[in-house]
Amino acid sequence: MPIEITMPKLSDTMTDGTLVRWAKKENDVIKPGDIIAEVETDKATQELEAFEAGTVAKIVIPEGGKVPVGGLIVVLAKPGEDVAAVAKAASAGGAKAPAAAASPVAPSVAAPVPVMPQSPTPGPLPAPVPISPAIVAPVPPIGQKQRVSPLARKIALETGVNLAGLQGTGPDGRIIKRDVLAAPTAAAVSTVAKAGKAAPMPAVRLEAKTIPLSNIRQTIARRLLEAKQTIPHFYVSIDVQMDALLSLRKSANEQLAPVKLSVTDFIAKAVATAIAQTPAINASFTPTAIVQHGTVNLGIAVAIEDGLVVPVIRDAQDKGIRQISAQIKELAELARAKKLKANQMGGSTFTISNLGMYGIREFQAIVNPPEAAILAVGGTEARPVVKNGQVVPAQVMTLSLSSDHRVVDGALAAEFLSKLKDILENPLAMLI
């Protein structure tokens, strides 16, 4: 009997999947463990693994096709079977039909754009001054999204490098640290401008288009709308002086080189410690009870091309900062490569969202249900503070907690943030 492979249920909320790419083609011989396709679910793009040996006789769903869970996607001929005969039978409808008709995702038709009345023809524009390629690199083609690593973006913000035209040398053209360090800074461009060699900014071509929603983006839209409509949010913020933590991080990185601990790593450890001291915030709301969780499963929001995913560090309360750091790096890479598995995403009890590397001072995040709270982390910057009656500079970070008021009261939110502030400002305590 031929082997019929159907669309598996790869997440707890998955109802259908899209065949992003076939790794095998018809007549290819496969063995158990081979990756045969990539499937986009409502949470991530995952690899589909073969569990039996055989030969690909008939690919039922083409690349780009969407099929419900349980729908037939490919037919394999078992070893010794006539591949052509199996393919013919599958084409003739001998194989099990999908649970619902699968069809490729049709491109959306853009709505007509109203034509605005034309203004009088302007006079000739002055000829642009030639611009040095050392100052402005070629702009990426229209429609191509620029890829930038968080570290590269942070360095660019600190040094004044314009990322708009840089060409990345990292994987898939990603702009990485060395690209930013090799680029001229804003100060260098300013020097050229003072010398009379500056030129207008290169023209940016805009394009009207309609972008079909991916499965991931549809799920994000649905869950965030549900969260804002059904969860009574409230927000509290606190400022944290980070000088002691930054000093500790510098010393630790010198001792652990080449291992590098990030500020996010320390914040994740501090959050897990603070939750252990205020366990009531590590909870979920149900219609009949508040469920308080016995472990801290820490979600770390990671931006990807299609939106946002939240990989999970399980039992974070029992892990050291180096373990947490290693897991954050591993999960973030898997998320950006769209290789996260279902068990690496579900089950978080508290989430951290960090936009500090983009220069954001503070923001309020949307609660990630069924959690009761999410922490929004802003950037660290020099601000004046009062110490011993004197105004002095300090490195300050703003943390904002969004909470579900059905579970978390104002006093509990304030208690949690107060403990978190104390841990971050006295970081040695969380390492003991």
Coordinates of N, CA and C in Angstrom, one line a residue, residues 195-335:
A195 N 32.6 70.6 3.8 CA 33.5 70.8 2.8 C 32.9 71.1 1.5
G196 N 31.5 71.1 1.5 CA 30.8 71.5 0.2 C 30.6 70.3 -0.7
K197 N 30.8 69.1 -0.2 CA 30.6 68.0 -1.1 C 29.3 67.2 -0.8
A198 N 28.5 67.7 0.1 CA 27.3 67.0 0.4 C 26.3 67.0 -0.8
A199 N 25.4 66.1 -0.8 CA 24.4 66.0 -1.8 C 23.0 65.7 -1.2
P200 N 22.0 65.9 -2.0 CA 20.6 65.6 -1.4 C 20.5 64.1 -1.1
M201 N 19.6 63.8 -0.2 CA 19.3 62.4 0.1 C 18.9 61.7 -1.2
P202 N 19.3 60.4 -1.4 CA 18.8 59.8 -2.6 C 17.3 59.6 -2.6
A203 N 16.7 59.7 -3.8 CA 15.2 59.6 -3.9 C 14.8 58.2 -3.5
V204 N 13.7 58.2 -2.8 CA 13.1 56.9 -2.3 C 11.9 56.6 -3.2
R205 N 11.9 55.5 -3.9 CA 10.7 55.2 -4.7 C 9.7 54.4 -3.8
L206 N 8.5 54.9 -3.8 CA 7.4 54.2 -3.1 C 6.6 53.4 -4.0
E207 N 6.0 52.4 -3.5 CA 5.2 51.5 -4.4 C 3.9 51.1 -3.7
A208 N 2.8 51.3 -4.3 CA 1.5 50.8 -3.7 C 1.3 49.4 -4.0
K209 N 1.0 48.6 -3.0 CA 0.9 47.2 -3.2 C 0.0 46.6 -2.0
T210 N -0.6 45.5 -2.2 CA -1.3 44.7 -1.2 C -0.5 43.5 -0.9
I211 N -0.2 43.3 0.4 CA 0.6 42.1 0.8 C -0.4 41.1 1.5
P212 N -0.5 39.9 0.9 CA -1.4 38.9 1.5 C -0.9 38.6 3.0
L213 N -1.8 38.3 3.8 CA -1.5 38.0 5.2 C -1.0 36.5 5.3
S214 N 0.2 36.4 5.9 CA 0.7 35.0 6.2 C -0.1 34.4 7.3
N215 N 0.0 33.1 7.5 CA -0.7 32.4 8.6 C -0.2 33.0 9.9
I216 N 1.1 33.3 10.1 CA 1.6 33.9 11.3 C 1.0 35.3 11.6
R217 N 0.9 36.1 10.5 CA 0.4 37.5 10.7 C -1.1 37.4 11.0
Q218 N -1.8 36.5 10.4 CA -3.3 36.3 10.7 C -3.5 36.0 12.2
T219 N -2.6 35.0 12.7 CA -2.7 34.6 14.1 C -2.4 35.8 15.0
I220 N -1.3 36.5 14.7 CA -1.0 37.7 15.5 C -2.1 38.7 15.6
A221 N -2.7 39.0 14.4 CA -3.8 39.9 14.4 C -5.0 39.5 15.2
R222 N -5.3 38.2 15.1 CA -6.5 37.6 15.8 C -6.2 37.7 17.3
R223 N -5.1 37.2 17.7 CA -4.8 37.1 19.2 C -4.6 38.5 19.8
L224 N -4.0 39.4 19.2 CA -3.9 40.8 19.7 C -5.2 41.5 19.8
L225 N -6.0 41.3 18.8 CA -7.4 41.9 18.9 C -8.2 41.3 20.0
E226 N -8.1 40.0 20.2 CA -8.8 39.4 21.3 C -8.2 39.8 22.6
A227 N -6.9 40.0 22.7 CA -6.3 40.4 24.0 C -6.8 41.8 24.4
K228 N -6.8 42.8 23.4 CA -7.2 44.1 23.7 C -8.7 44.3 24.0
Q229 N -9.5 43.4 23.4 CA -10.9 43.5 23.6 C -11.4 42.8 24.8
T230 N -10.7 41.7 25.3 CA -11.2 40.9 26.4 C -10.4 41.1 27.7
I231 N -9.2 41.6 27.6 CA -8.4 41.8 28.8 C -8.3 43.2 29.3
P232 N -8.7 43.5 30.5 CA -8.7 44.9 31.0 C -7.2 45.2 31.4
H233 N -6.5 45.9 30.4 CA -5.1 46.2 30.7 C -5.0 47.4 31.6
F234 N -3.9 47.4 32.4 CA -3.5 48.6 33.1 C -1.9 48.6 33.1
Y235 N -1.3 49.8 33.3 CA 0.1 49.9 33.0 C 0.8 50.6 34.2
V236 N 1.9 50.1 34.6 CA 2.8 50.8 35.6 C 4.2 50.8 35.1
S237 N 4.9 51.9 35.4 CA 6.3 52.0 35.0 C 7.2 52.3 36.1
I238 N 8.5 52.0 35.9 CA 9.5 52.3 37.0 C 10.9 52.6 36.3
D239 N 11.6 53.5 36.8 CA 13.0 53.7 36.3 C 14.0 53.0 37.2
V240 N 15.0 52.4 36.5 CA 16.0 51.5 37.1 C 17.4 52.1 36.8
Q241 N 18.2 52.3 37.8 CA 19.6 52.7 37.6 C 20.4 51.5 37.3
M242 N 21.0 51.5 36.1 CA 21.7 50.3 35.6 C 23.2 50.3 35.7
D243 N 23.8 51.3 36.4 CA 25.2 51.4 36.4 C 25.9 50.2 37.0
A244 N 25.4 49.7 38.1 CA 26.0 48.5 38.8 C 25.9 47.3 37.9
L245 N 24.7 47.1 37.2 CA 24.6 45.9 36.4 C 25.5 46.0 35.2
L246 N 25.6 47.2 34.6 CA 26.5 47.3 33.4 C 27.9 47.1 33.8
S247 N 28.3 47.5 35.0 CA 29.7 47.3 35.4 C 29.9 45.8 35.7
L248 N 28.9 45.1 36.3 CA 29.0 43.6 36.5 C 29.1 42.9 35.2
R249 N 28.2 43.3 34.2 CA 28.2 42.7 32.9 C 29.6 42.8 32.2
K250 N 30.2 44.0 32.3 CA 31.5 44.2 31.7 C 32.5 43.3 32.3
S251 N 32.5 43.2 33.6 CA 33.5 42.3 34.3 C 33.2 40.8 33.9
A252 N 32.0 40.4 33.9 CA 31.6 39.0 33.6 C 32.1 38.7 32.2
N253 N 31.8 39.6 31.2 CA 32.2 39.3 29.8 C 33.7 39.2 29.7
E254 N 34.4 40.0 30.4 CA 35.9 39.9 30.4 C 36.4 38.6 30.9
Q255 N 35.7 38.0 31.9 CA 36.1 36.8 32.5 C 35.6 35.6 31.6
L256 N 34.4 35.7 31.0 CA 33.8 34.6 30.2 C 34.2 34.6 28.7
A257 N 34.9 35.6 28.3 CA 35.2 35.7 26.8 C 35.7 34.3 26.3
P258 N 35.2 33.9 25.1 CA 34.4 34.7 24.1 C 32.9 34.7 24.4
V259 N 32.4 34.1 25.5 CA 31.0 34.2 25.8 C 30.6 35.6 26.1
K260 N 29.5 36.1 25.6 CA 29.0 37.4 25.9 C 27.6 37.4 26.5
L261 N 27.5 38.0 27.6 CA 26.2 38.1 28.3 C 25.6 39.4 27.9
S262 N 24.3 39.4 27.5 CA 23.6 40.7 27.1 C 22.8 41.2 28.3
V263 N 22.4 42.5 28.1 CA 21.6 43.1 29.1 C 20.3 42.3 29.3
T264 N 19.7 41.8 28.1 CA 18.5 41.0 28.1 C 18.7 39.8 29.0
D265 N 19.9 39.2 28.9 CA 20.1 38.0 29.7 C 20.0 38.3 31.2
F266 N 20.6 39.4 31.6 CA 20.5 39.8 33.1 C 19.0 40.1 33.4
I267 N 18.3 40.8 32.5 CA 16.9 41.1 32.8 C 16.1 39.9 33.0
A268 N 16.3 38.9 32.1 CA 15.5 37.6 32.1 C 15.8 36.9 33.4
K269 N 17.0 36.9 33.9 CA 17.3 36.2 35.2 C 16.7 37.0 36.3
A270 N 16.7 38.3 36.2 CA 16.2 39.2 37.3 C 14.6 39.0 37.3
V271 N 14.0 38.9 36.2 CA 12.5 38.7 36.1 C 12.2 37.4 36.8
A272 N 12.9 36.3 36.4 CA 12.6 35.0 37.0 C 12.7 35.0 38.5
T273 N 13.8 35.8 39.0 CA 14.0 35.9 40.4 C 12.9 36.7 41.1
A274 N 12.5 37.8 40.5 CA 11.4 38.6 41.0 C 10.1 37.9 41.0
I275 N 9.8 37.1 40.0 CA 8.5 36.3 39.9 C 8.5 35.3 41.1
A276 N 9.7 34.7 41.3 CA 9.7 33.7 42.4 C 9.4 34.4 43.8
Q277 N 9.7 35.7 43.9 CA 9.4 36.4 45.1 C 8.0 37.0 45.2
T278 N 7.4 37.1 44.0 CA 6.0 37.5 43.9 C 5.2 36.6 43.0
P279 N 5.0 35.3 43.4 CA 4.4 34.3 42.6 C 3.0 34.6 42.1
A280 N 2.3 35.5 42.8 CA 0.9 35.8 42.4 C 0.8 36.4 41.0
I281 N 1.9 37.0 40.5 CA 1.9 37.6 39.2 C 2.1 36.6 38.1
N282 N 2.6 35.4 38.4 CA 2.8 34.3 37.5 C 1.6 33.4 37.4
A283 N 0.5 34.0 36.8 CA -0.8 33.4 36.8 C -1.6 33.6 35.6
S284 N -2.7 32.9 35.5 CA -3.6 33.1 34.3 C -5.1 33.1 34.8
F285 N -5.9 33.8 34.1 CA -7.3 34.0 34.4 C -8.2 32.9 33.7
T286 N -9.1 32.3 34.4 CA -10.1 31.4 33.9 C -11.4 31.8 34.4
P287 N -12.5 31.4 33.7 CA -13.9 31.9 34.1 C -14.2 31.6 35.6
T288 N -13.6 30.5 36.1 CA -14.0 30.1 37.5 C -12.9 30.2 38.5
A289 N -11.6 30.5 38.1 CA -10.5 30.6 39.0 C -9.3 31.3 38.4
I290 N -8.4 31.7 39.3 CA -7.1 32.2 38.9 C -6.1 31.1 39.1
V291 N -5.4 30.7 38.0 CA -4.5 29.6 38.1 C -3.1 30.2 38.3
Q292 N -2.5 29.8 39.4 CA -1.1 30.3 39.7 C -0.2 29.2 39.3
H293 N 0.8 29.5 38.5 CA 1.7 28.5 37.9 C 2.9 28.2 38.9
G294 N 3.3 26.9 38.9 CA 4.3 26.5 39.8 C 5.7 26.6 39.2
T295 N 5.8 27.0 37.9 CA 7.2 27.2 37.3 C 7.1 28.5 36.5
V296 N 8.3 29.1 36.3 CA 8.4 30.3 35.5 C 8.8 29.9 34.1
N297 N 7.9 29.9 33.2 CA 8.2 29.7 31.8 C 8.2 31.0 31.1
L298 N 9.4 31.5 30.8 CA 9.7 32.9 30.4 C 9.6 33.0 28.9
G299 N 8.7 33.8 28.4 CA 8.6 34.0 27.0 C 9.5 35.2 26.6
I300 N 10.2 35.1 25.5 CA 11.1 36.2 25.1 C 10.6 36.6 23.7
A301 N 10.0 37.8 23.5 CA 9.5 38.2 22.2 C 10.6 38.4 21.2
V302 N 10.5 37.8 20.1 CA 11.5 37.9 19.0 C 10.9 38.4 17.7
A303 N 11.4 39.5 17.1 CA 10.9 40.0 15.9 C 11.4 39.2 14.7
I304 N 10.5 38.8 13.8 CA 10.9 38.1 12.6 C 10.2 38.8 11.4
E305 N 10.5 38.4 10.2 CA 9.9 39.1 9.1 C 8.4 39.2 9.1
D306 N 7.7 38.2 9.5 CA 6.3 38.1 9.5 C 5.6 38.8 10.7
G307 N 6.4 39.2 11.7 CA 5.8 39.7 12.9 C 6.6 39.4 14.1
L308 N 6.0 38.7 15.0 CA 6.5 38.4 16.3 C 6.2 37.0 16.8
V309 N 7.3 36.3 17.3 CA 7.1 35.0 17.9 C 7.6 35.1 19.3
V310 N 7.2 34.2 20.2 CA 7.6 34.2 21.6 C 8.1 32.8 22.0
P311 N 9.4 32.5 21.7 CA 10.0 31.3 22.2 C 10.1 31.3 23.8
V312 N 10.1 30.1 24.4 CA 9.9 30.0 25.8 C 11.1 29.3 26.5
I313 N 11.6 30.0 27.6 CA 12.6 29.4 28.4 C 11.9 28.7 29.6
R314 N 11.9 27.4 29.7 CA 11.1 26.7 30.7 C 11.9 26.6 32.0
D315 N 11.2 26.7 33.1 CA 11.8 26.6 34.4 C 12.9 27.6 34.6
A316 N 12.7 28.8 34.2 CA 13.7 29.8 34.3 C 14.1 30.1 35.7
Q317 N 13.3 29.9 36.7 CA 13.6 30.2 38.1 C 14.7 29.3 38.6
D318 N 15.0 28.2 37.9 CA 16.0 27.2 38.3 C 17.3 27.3 37.5
K319 N 17.4 28.3 36.6 CA 18.5 28.3 35.7 C 19.4 29.5 36.0
G320 N 20.7 29.3 35.8 CA 21.7 30.4 36.0 C 21.7 31.3 34.8
I321 N 22.3 32.4 34.9 CA 22.3 33.4 33.8 C 23.0 32.9 32.6
R322 N 24.0 32.1 32.7 CA 24.7 31.6 31.5 C 23.7 30.6 30.8
Q323 N 23.0 29.8 31.5 CA 22.0 28.9 30.9 C 21.0 29.7 30.1
I324 N 20.4 30.7 30.8 CA 19.4 31.5 30.2 C 19.9 32.2 29.0
S325 N 21.2 32.7 29.1 CA 21.8 33.4 27.9 C 21.9 32.5 26.7
A326 N 22.4 31.3 27.0 CA 22.6 30.3 25.9 C 21.2 30.0 25.2
Q327 N 20.2 29.8 26.0 CA 18.9 29.4 25.5 C 18.3 30.6 24.7
I328 N 18.4 31.8 25.2 CA 17.9 33.0 24.5 C 18.5 33.1 23.1
K329 N 19.8 32.9 23.0 CA 20.5 33.0 21.7 C 20.1 31.9 20.8
E330 N 20.0 30.7 21.3 CA 19.6 29.5 20.5 C 18.2 29.7 20.0
L331 N 17.3 30.1 20.8 CA 15.9 30.2 20.4 C 15.7 31.4 19.5
A332 N 16.4 32.5 19.7 CA 16.3 33.6 18.8 C 16.7 33.3 17.4
E333 N 17.8 32.5 17.3 CA 18.3 32.1 16.0 C 17.3 31.2 15.3
L334 N 16.7 30.2 16.0 CA 15.7 29.3 15.5 C 14.5 30.1 15.0
A335 N 14.1 31.1 15.8 CA 13.0 32.0 15.5 C 13.2 32.7 14.2

